[in-house]
Short mmCIF file of C-alpha atoms in Angstrom, two decimals:
data_model
loop_
_atom_site.label_atom_id
_atom_site.label_comp_id
_atom_site.label_asym_id
_atom_site.label_seq_id
_atom_site.Cartn_x
_atom_site.Cartn_y
_atom_site.Cartn_z
CA SER A 29 254.22 118.77 63.01
CA THR A 30 251.70 120.84 64.82
CA SER A 31 248.07 119.88 65.34
CA ARG A 32 245.21 122.31 65.51
CA ALA A 33 242.16 121.61 67.64
CA VAL A 34 238.82 122.02 65.91
CA VAL A 35 236.38 123.95 68.07
CA ARG A 36 232.69 123.17 67.29
CA PRO A 37 229.94 125.47 68.50
CA PRO A 38 227.44 124.00 70.96
CA ARG A 39 224.33 122.41 69.42
CA ALA A 40 222.08 125.10 70.88
CA SER A 41 223.97 127.90 69.12
CA VAL A 42 223.72 126.05 65.80
CA PHE A 43 219.94 125.83 66.23
CA LEU A 44 219.68 129.55 66.99
CA ARG A 45 221.65 130.47 63.89
CA ILE A 46 219.28 128.39 61.72
CA VAL A 47 216.23 130.07 63.26
CA ARG A 48 217.70 133.58 62.73
CA SER A 49 218.44 132.81 59.07
CA MET A 50 214.80 131.76 58.52
CA LEU A 51 213.13 134.81 60.08
CA PRO A 52 213.32 137.09 56.99
CA ARG A 53 211.70 134.42 54.83
CA VAL A 54 208.92 133.82 57.37
CA ALA A 55 208.20 137.55 57.51
CA ARG A 56 208.02 137.84 53.71
CA SER A 57 205.66 134.82 53.53
CA ALA A 58 203.35 136.30 56.17
CA ALA A 59 203.22 139.61 54.30
CA ARG A 60 202.25 137.89 51.06
CA SER A 61 199.53 135.79 52.72
CA ALA A 62 197.89 138.81 54.33
CA GLY A 63 196.11 139.67 51.09
CA ALA A 64 195.58 136.07 49.93
CA PRO A 65 192.20 134.32 49.81
CA ALA A 66 190.93 132.73 53.01
CA ALA A 67 191.60 129.23 51.71
CA ARG A 68 195.36 130.11 51.48
CA ARG A 69 195.71 131.73 54.91
CA LEU A 70 193.91 129.33 57.25
CA SER A 71 196.75 129.73 59.76
CA LEU A 72 195.71 133.37 60.23
CA VAL A 73 192.02 132.57 60.97
CA ALA A 74 190.82 132.71 64.54
CA LEU A 75 190.53 129.28 66.15
CA GLU A 76 186.86 129.77 67.03
CA ASP A 77 185.85 130.05 63.34
CA ASP A 78 184.10 126.89 62.15
CA PHE A 79 185.64 125.50 58.93
CA PRO A 80 186.31 128.83 57.14
CA ALA A 81 185.84 128.79 53.37
CA ALA A 82 184.58 125.17 53.48
CA PRO A 83 181.80 124.46 50.95
CA ALA A 84 178.30 124.08 52.32
CA VAL A 85 177.19 120.53 52.99
CA VAL A 86 174.07 119.47 51.11
CA ALA A 87 172.21 116.56 52.75
CA THR A 88 170.89 113.87 50.42
CA ALA A 89 168.31 111.27 51.34
CA PRO A 90 169.36 107.62 51.00
CA LYS A 91 168.07 105.83 47.95
CA ALA A 92 164.84 104.02 48.72
CA LEU A 93 164.74 100.25 48.32
CA ASP A 94 162.28 99.49 45.54
CA THR A 95 160.62 96.10 46.08
CA GLN A 96 158.49 94.59 43.34
CA LEU A 97 156.79 91.21 43.20
CA GLY A 98 156.00 88.97 40.27
CA ASN A 99 155.41 85.34 39.35
CA LEU A 100 156.51 83.27 36.40
CA ASN A 101 155.72 79.59 35.83
CA GLY A 102 154.69 79.32 39.47
CA LEU A 103 158.01 80.69 40.75
CA PRO A 104 157.50 83.88 42.81
CA CYS A 105 159.95 86.65 41.86
CA VAL A 106 161.10 89.57 44.00
CA SER A 107 163.09 92.57 42.76
CA LEU A 108 165.11 94.84 45.07
CA SER A 109 166.24 97.46 42.61
CA GLY A 110 167.54 100.05 45.07
CA LEU A 111 170.82 98.19 45.59
CA GLY A 112 174.02 97.94 43.57
CA PRO A 113 176.41 98.25 41.82
CA ALA A 114 176.72 94.45 41.77
CA VAL A 115 173.76 92.10 41.42
CA ARG A 116 172.84 89.32 43.80
CA TYR A 117 170.39 86.52 43.02
CA GLY A 118 169.09 84.17 45.67
CA ILE A 119 166.85 81.15 45.69
CA VAL A 120 165.11 80.90 49.07
CA VAL A 121 163.48 77.54 49.81
CA ALA A 122 160.77 77.03 52.43
CA ALA A 123 162.37 73.86 53.77
CA GLY A 124 164.62 73.38 56.76
CA SER A 125 165.23 71.08 59.69
CA ARG A 126 161.57 71.18 60.78
CA HIS A 127 160.68 69.38 57.52
CA GLU A 128 163.02 66.44 58.09
CA MET A 129 161.31 63.07 58.42
CA GLU A 130 162.31 60.05 60.48
CA GLY A 131 165.87 59.08 59.61
CA GLU A 132 166.63 62.45 58.02
CA ASN A 133 167.84 64.39 61.06
CA GLY A 134 170.57 66.73 59.87
CA ALA A 135 169.67 66.40 56.16
CA ALA A 136 169.10 70.14 55.74
CA HIS A 137 172.42 70.88 57.44
CA VAL A 138 174.25 68.36 55.23
CA LEU A 139 172.52 69.58 52.06
CA ARG A 140 173.75 73.07 52.74
CA LYS A 141 177.33 71.82 53.17
CA MET A 142 177.07 69.87 49.90
CA ALA A 143 175.72 72.85 47.97
CA LEU A 144 177.89 74.12 45.12
CA LEU A 145 179.78 70.87 44.71
CA SER A 146 179.43 68.93 41.46
CA THR A 147 176.37 69.23 39.24
CA ALA A 148 175.02 67.28 36.30
CA GLU A 149 177.03 69.57 34.01
CA ARG A 150 180.37 70.09 35.74
CA SER A 151 182.65 68.81 38.50
CA ASP A 152 183.10 70.69 41.76
CA LEU A 153 186.53 71.88 40.57
CA LYS A 154 185.09 73.09 37.26
CA LEU A 155 182.26 74.87 39.09
CA PHE A 156 184.72 76.55 41.44
CA ARG A 157 186.94 77.73 38.59
CA ASP A 158 183.99 79.03 36.58
CA LEU A 159 182.77 81.02 39.58
CA GLU A 160 186.26 82.37 40.14
CA ALA A 161 186.57 83.40 36.48
CA LEU A 162 183.39 85.46 36.78
CA GLY A 163 184.50 87.20 39.96
CA ALA A 164 181.39 85.77 41.59
CA THR A 165 180.90 84.92 45.26
CA THR A 166 178.36 82.50 46.71
CA GLN A 167 176.58 82.10 50.00
CA THR A 168 174.37 79.39 51.45
CA ALA A 169 172.32 79.40 54.64
CA VAL A 170 170.02 77.03 56.49
CA ASP A 171 167.62 77.34 59.40
CA ARG A 172 164.63 75.49 60.77
CA GLU A 173 162.33 76.75 58.01
CA TYR A 174 164.54 77.66 55.05
CA LEU A 175 167.50 76.98 52.80
CA MET A 176 169.12 79.70 50.73
CA TYR A 177 171.49 79.60 47.76
CA SER A 178 172.80 82.93 46.45
CA ILE A 179 175.37 84.36 44.07
CA THR A 180 176.79 87.88 43.75
CA CYS A 181 178.53 89.08 40.61
CA PRO A 182 179.14 92.08 38.32
CA PRO A 183 176.03 92.86 36.23
CA GLU A 184 177.74 92.11 32.95
CA VAL A 185 178.29 88.43 33.82
CA GLN A 186 174.96 87.71 35.53
CA ALA A 187 173.76 85.43 32.72
CA LYS A 188 176.69 83.07 33.24
CA ALA A 189 176.39 83.35 37.03
CA LEU A 190 172.70 82.44 36.91
CA THR A 191 173.56 79.36 34.85
CA LEU A 192 175.86 78.18 37.64
CA LEU A 193 173.34 79.00 40.39
CA SER A 194 170.54 77.15 38.59
CA GLU A 195 172.74 74.06 38.20
CA ALA A 196 173.59 74.08 41.91
CA VAL A 197 169.92 74.35 42.87
CA MET A 198 168.28 72.16 40.23
CA ALA A 199 170.90 69.56 39.35
CA PRO A 200 173.30 68.81 42.22
CA SER A 201 175.01 65.43 41.96
CA LEU A 202 174.84 64.60 45.70
CA PHE A 203 177.22 61.68 45.20
CA ASP A 204 178.00 59.33 48.07
CA TYR A 205 181.68 60.23 47.89
CA GLU A 206 180.82 63.94 48.22
CA LEU A 207 179.02 63.25 51.49
CA LYS A 208 182.06 61.30 52.67
CA LYS A 209 184.29 64.23 51.72
CA THR A 210 181.98 66.67 53.52
CA LYS A 211 181.74 64.58 56.71
CA PRO A 212 184.88 66.02 58.43
CA VAL A 213 183.57 69.56 57.84
CA ILE A 214 180.23 68.68 59.43
CA GLU A 215 181.93 66.99 62.37
CA ALA A 216 184.06 70.10 62.90
CA GLU A 217 180.89 72.24 62.94
CA LEU A 218 179.37 69.94 65.56
CA GLY A 219 182.49 70.48 67.65
CA ASP A 220 182.11 74.23 67.23
CA LEU A 221 178.47 73.95 68.31
CA ALA A 222 179.49 72.38 71.62
CA ALA A 223 181.92 75.26 72.16
CA ASN A 224 179.36 77.93 71.24
CA LYS A 225 177.41 78.16 74.47
CA GLU A 226 174.57 80.32 73.19
CA SER A 227 173.85 78.20 70.09
CA TYR A 228 174.11 74.97 72.07
CA LEU A 229 171.69 76.29 74.68
CA LEU A 230 169.22 77.52 72.02
CA GLU A 231 169.14 74.05 70.48
CA ALA A 232 168.22 72.61 73.88
CA ALA A 233 165.63 75.39 74.37
CA HIS A 234 163.89 74.51 71.09
CA GLU A 235 163.77 70.86 72.06
CA ALA A 236 162.33 71.72 75.48
CA SER A 237 159.75 74.05 73.88
CA PHE A 238 158.63 72.05 70.83
CA GLY A 239 159.52 68.42 71.54
CA PHE A 240 161.47 66.11 69.28
CA ASN A 241 160.01 66.96 65.88
CA GLY A 242 159.02 70.00 63.84
CA LEU A 243 160.63 73.11 65.28
CA GLY A 244 162.13 70.90 67.96
CA ASN A 245 164.30 69.16 65.37
CA SER A 246 167.93 70.08 65.80
CA LEU A 247 169.37 72.40 63.20
CA TYR A 248 172.49 70.22 63.20
CA ALA A 249 173.19 66.56 62.54
CA THR A 250 173.31 65.85 66.27
CA ASP A 251 171.93 62.31 65.92
CA GLY A 252 174.68 61.34 63.50
CA ILE A 253 175.30 62.28 59.89
CA PRO A 254 172.42 61.02 57.72
CA SER A 255 173.01 58.77 54.74
CA ALA A 256 173.34 60.10 51.20
CA ASP A 257 169.98 58.44 50.42
CA ALA A 258 168.33 60.42 53.24
CA VAL A 259 169.85 63.69 51.99
CA ARG A 260 168.69 62.97 48.42
CA ALA A 261 165.18 62.12 49.66
CA PHE A 262 164.99 65.40 51.57
CA TYR A 263 166.20 67.30 48.51
CA GLU A 264 163.78 65.69 46.07
CA ARG A 265 160.79 66.17 48.34
CA ASN A 266 161.40 69.80 49.30
CA LEU A 267 163.32 71.59 46.54
CA VAL A 268 160.29 72.04 44.27
CA VAL A 269 158.83 75.17 42.73
CA GLU A 270 155.99 75.28 45.28
CA ASN A 271 158.57 75.96 48.03
CA MET A 272 160.81 78.47 46.25
CA VAL A 273 161.15 82.17 45.52
CA LEU A 274 163.74 83.92 43.33
CA VAL A 275 165.07 87.25 44.65
CA GLY A 276 167.15 89.66 42.61
CA ALA A 277 168.95 92.48 44.45
CA GLY A 278 170.19 95.24 42.19
CA ALA A 279 167.96 93.89 39.38
CA GLU A 280 164.69 95.18 37.93
CA ILE A 281 161.62 92.96 38.14
CA ASP A 282 161.67 92.25 34.39
CA ALA A 283 165.24 90.99 34.69
CA VAL A 284 164.26 88.72 37.60
CA LYS A 285 161.31 87.31 35.63
CA THR A 286 163.59 86.71 32.65
CA ALA A 287 166.02 84.89 34.94
CA ALA A 288 163.16 82.75 36.30
CA ALA A 289 162.05 81.77 32.79
CA THR A 290 165.52 81.23 31.34
CA TYR A 291 167.39 79.52 34.15
CA PHE A 292 164.74 78.13 36.52
CA GLY A 293 161.95 77.23 34.13
CA GLU A 294 162.46 73.49 34.62
CA ILE A 295 162.33 73.33 38.41
CA ALA A 296 160.54 70.20 39.51
CA SER A 297 157.00 70.47 40.80
CA GLY A 298 155.78 68.77 43.94
CA ALA A 299 153.96 69.31 47.21
CA LYS A 300 154.35 72.37 49.38
CA ALA A 301 156.56 71.63 52.38
CA SER A 302 154.66 70.77 55.52
CA GLY A 303 155.99 69.98 58.95
CA GLU A 304 154.54 69.03 62.28
CA ALA A 305 151.96 71.52 63.54
CA THR A 306 153.65 73.64 66.15
CA THR A 307 152.52 73.35 69.74
CA PHE A 308 154.42 74.80 72.68
CA GLY A 309 155.10 72.61 75.66
CA ALA A 310 156.81 73.57 78.89
CA GLY A 311 159.37 70.78 78.62
CA ASP A 312 162.64 70.27 80.46
CA VAL A 313 165.93 69.42 78.70
CA ARG A 314 169.22 69.15 80.58
CA ILE A 315 172.56 68.40 79.02
CA ARG A 316 174.86 67.09 81.71
CA VAL A 317 178.47 68.23 81.83
CA PRO A 318 180.15 66.37 84.73
CA GLY A 319 181.98 68.64 87.13
CA ALA A 320 180.94 71.81 85.31
CA PRO A 321 181.77 74.86 87.47
CA GLU A 322 179.32 76.92 85.39
CA THR A 323 175.78 76.07 84.30
CA LEU A 324 173.95 77.68 81.38
CA TYR A 325 170.19 78.01 81.67
CA ALA A 326 167.31 79.09 79.44
CA LEU A 327 163.67 79.92 80.14
CA SER A 328 161.50 79.89 77.01
CA TYR A 329 157.94 81.05 76.25
CA GLY A 330 155.94 80.14 73.16
CA PHE A 331 153.75 82.67 71.33
CA ALA A 332 151.96 83.03 68.01
CA ALA A 333 153.96 84.11 64.95
CA ALA A 334 152.04 87.40 64.77
CA GLU A 335 153.36 88.30 68.23
CA GLY A 336 156.99 87.99 67.12
CA PRO A 337 157.57 91.73 66.43
CA SER A 338 156.18 92.66 69.86
CA LEU A 339 158.42 90.05 71.48
CA GLU A 340 161.44 91.57 69.70
CA VAL A 341 160.70 94.91 71.37
CA LEU A 342 160.13 93.26 74.75
CA ALA A 343 163.44 91.40 74.43
CA GLU A 344 165.24 94.66 73.64
CA ILE A 345 163.75 96.30 76.72
CA PHE A 346 164.81 93.30 78.80
CA ASN A 347 168.38 93.50 77.47
CA GLN A 348 168.54 97.19 78.37
CA GLN A 349 167.21 96.71 81.89
CA ALA A 350 168.80 93.40 82.88
CA PRO A 351 172.03 93.45 84.90
CA PRO A 352 174.95 93.68 82.45
CA ASN A 353 176.74 90.49 81.38
CA SER A 354 174.37 88.22 83.29
CA GLN A 355 171.18 87.65 81.28
CA LYS A 356 170.05 87.99 77.68
CA ALA A 357 166.73 87.69 75.84
CA VAL A 358 166.46 86.47 72.22
CA VAL A 359 163.48 85.88 69.94
CA ASN A 360 163.08 83.29 67.19
CA THR A 361 160.13 83.89 64.88
CA TYR A 362 158.78 81.24 62.50
CA SER A 363 155.84 80.95 60.12
CA ASP A 364 153.47 79.63 62.80
CA ALA A 365 155.15 80.38 66.13
CA SER A 366 157.59 82.64 67.93
CA LEU A 367 159.80 81.85 70.90
CA LEU A 368 161.09 84.21 73.59
CA THR A 369 164.11 82.82 75.42
CA VAL A 370 165.81 84.36 78.44
CA MET A 371 169.22 82.84 78.95
CA GLY A 372 172.13 83.26 81.29
CA SER A 373 174.95 81.49 83.09
CA SER A 374 175.93 81.15 86.69
CA GLU A 375 178.26 79.38 89.03
CA SER A 376 176.60 75.97 89.26
CA LYS A 377 175.77 76.17 92.95
CA LEU A 378 174.02 79.51 92.38
CA THR A 379 171.99 78.51 89.32
CA ALA A 380 168.61 78.43 91.06
CA ASP A 381 169.10 81.96 92.42
CA ALA A 382 170.22 83.21 88.99
CA MET A 383 167.13 81.75 87.29
CA LYS A 384 164.83 83.30 89.87
CA ALA A 385 166.58 86.63 89.34
CA ALA A 386 166.06 86.35 85.58
CA LEU A 387 162.36 85.70 86.09
CA ALA A 388 162.12 88.65 88.47
CA THR A 389 163.73 90.91 85.86
CA LEU A 390 161.37 89.67 83.14
CA ASN A 391 158.23 90.07 85.24
CA GLY A 392 159.35 93.45 86.61
CA LEU A 393 160.23 95.21 83.36
CA SER A 394 159.44 98.91 83.20
CA ILE A 395 157.56 99.24 79.90
CA SER A 396 157.34 103.01 79.88
CA ASP A 397 156.71 105.15 76.82
CA ASP A 398 160.39 106.12 76.77
CA ALA A 399 161.49 102.47 76.98
CA LEU A 400 159.13 101.50 74.15
CA THR A 401 160.19 104.39 71.94
CA GLY A 402 163.90 103.68 72.46
CA ALA A 403 163.62 99.94 71.85
CA MET A 404 161.47 100.34 68.74
CA ALA A 405 163.80 102.97 67.31
CA LYS A 406 166.87 100.80 67.85
CA LEU A 407 165.27 97.76 66.20
CA GLU A 408 164.05 99.87 63.28
CA VAL A 409 167.55 101.25 62.67
CA GLU A 410 169.11 97.78 62.86
CA ALA A 411 166.58 96.41 60.38
CA ALA A 412 167.14 99.33 58.00
CA ILE A 413 170.91 98.84 58.10
CA LYS A 414 170.56 95.13 57.40
CA SER A 415 168.03 95.47 54.57
CA GLY A 416 170.06 98.28 53.02
CA THR A 417 172.90 95.94 52.12
CA MET A 418 172.92 93.47 49.28
CA ALA A 419 174.03 90.67 51.61
CA GLY A 420 171.30 91.41 54.15
CA ALA A 421 168.32 92.14 51.90
CA VAL A 422 167.85 88.94 49.89
CA LEU A 423 166.92 86.50 52.66
CA PRO A 424 164.32 88.70 54.46
CA ALA A 425 162.69 89.53 51.10
CA GLY A 426 162.50 85.84 50.21
CA LEU A 427 161.05 84.82 53.57
CA ALA A 428 158.45 87.61 53.36
CA ALA A 429 157.38 86.32 49.94
CA LEU A 430 157.13 82.74 51.23
CA PHE A 431 155.56 83.27 54.65
CA GLY A 432 154.25 86.83 54.71
CA THR A 433 155.31 89.64 57.02
CA PRO A 434 153.78 90.07 60.51
CA ALA A 435 152.38 93.49 61.34
CA ALA A 436 154.77 95.90 63.01
CA ALA A 437 154.97 95.98 66.79
CA THR A 438 152.80 98.40 68.72
CA ALA A 439 153.00 99.65 72.29
CA GLU A 440 149.75 97.83 73.06
CA GLY A 441 151.11 94.61 71.56
CA VAL A 442 154.29 94.76 73.63
CA LYS A 443 152.35 95.32 76.83
CA ALA A 444 149.99 92.48 75.91
CA VAL A 445 152.74 89.87 75.50
CA ALA A 446 154.42 91.11 78.68
CA SER A 447 151.21 90.62 80.62
CA LYS A 448 150.84 87.06 79.32
CA ILE A 449 154.24 85.94 80.59
CA GLY A 450 153.25 86.17 84.24
CA GLY A 451 150.64 83.45 83.75
CA MET A 452 152.79 81.11 81.63
CA THR A 453 155.01 78.20 82.61
CA PRO A 454 158.35 78.38 80.80
CA ALA A 455 160.24 75.54 79.16
CA VAL A 456 163.55 74.94 80.93
CA ALA A 457 166.84 74.05 79.25
CA ALA A 458 170.27 73.80 80.81
CA VAL A 459 173.84 72.81 79.99
CA GLY A 460 176.10 71.98 82.91
CA LYS A 461 175.32 70.58 86.35
CA ALA A 462 171.81 69.21 85.83
CA SER A 463 171.05 68.74 89.52
CA ALA A 464 171.58 72.46 90.14
CA VAL A 465 168.71 73.44 87.84
CA PRO A 466 165.25 73.75 89.43
CA ARG A 467 162.07 72.69 87.65
CA ALA A 468 159.79 75.34 86.24
CA SER A 469 157.19 74.62 88.95
CA GLU A 470 159.81 75.54 91.57
CA LEU A 471 160.46 78.90 89.96
CA ILE A 472 156.98 80.31 89.49
#
């Protein structure tokens, strides 16, 4: 038999034949598109033309947040009706760690962790399943001056959601076994606190600034987890109508008032929360970490609550002018005080020099018109973004109803607080090698 060799053309020649076969079709397509509308022949438009045949863009202003206030049966009501499409209800309570009495350290922290467990009407499992069936989500928060319980849900199930929220706020079981079950979660959070350098340092800064009570109370159960009796005593004393406000985001004021009457009409009455009167002291708190190669430091200055907005602007200017990744300024504002804290970290043997550098930056800030305008604009945008979301609007609205809102910062106010700092002695806090940290008198 004879065999015939099959000769295949090179790959390149195959490609060329395919291209030649397509040319007539490409030409016909180009001829047809020459008379077509612009939207169908974008490939023939010059590259410098900006979006040919695109519809004109019409700018629309964002929907304004409509805030309305009311009061029913002594319970203040706030409506934020510019948000949606879901609804979010929150109970904000003017009680936090500063209101803890002797033997109650950590009670506010523990109460938050025990929120939304069992109630007088249902077990924790039943409550969880009922929330899940509604498609509702919950959030709790705690700070030195407040607790918050909130629920977000579709509008059509808000009546059932409010029933669950009211039970969690007004009728929690707070059983001993629930505290025992919650204990590992709290201990894990305490471990996270030690690892979170900034939070750990801020706790020490509050203690150095305000002492061992009131605003100096730790936000966490750092002295050991309190007993269930202590948590119940804190709850019964502070969660009363005199300390609460109901906020409805995505709800009209009439709906919020109806919710207050229907679901929160039986809130217990009591005394308005009161804590230790706030006085600032230039204290010194050092948390020793043996062999620490790095030391964290904080310099804190106490001001009046009304000066908080001006301090926010000053802190923003500091953060823009300080050397990157070395120092940071934060402000904590409360109902009767505000605290400016400059913090940083350094190799332990260089801590004194780093603290002096931080003070030099603070005292040498350039508070020009441009710096003021830029800082104020940035803070205004950040606040608008936060208050424009359902998650971010409820808490600020509740705190404003409980404590009032300080006047906005002014250029004169910022310059005034900056001028005060030079004559003040800061509170000193540190975490790391304690012997490397100078006293305040050695810095100024």
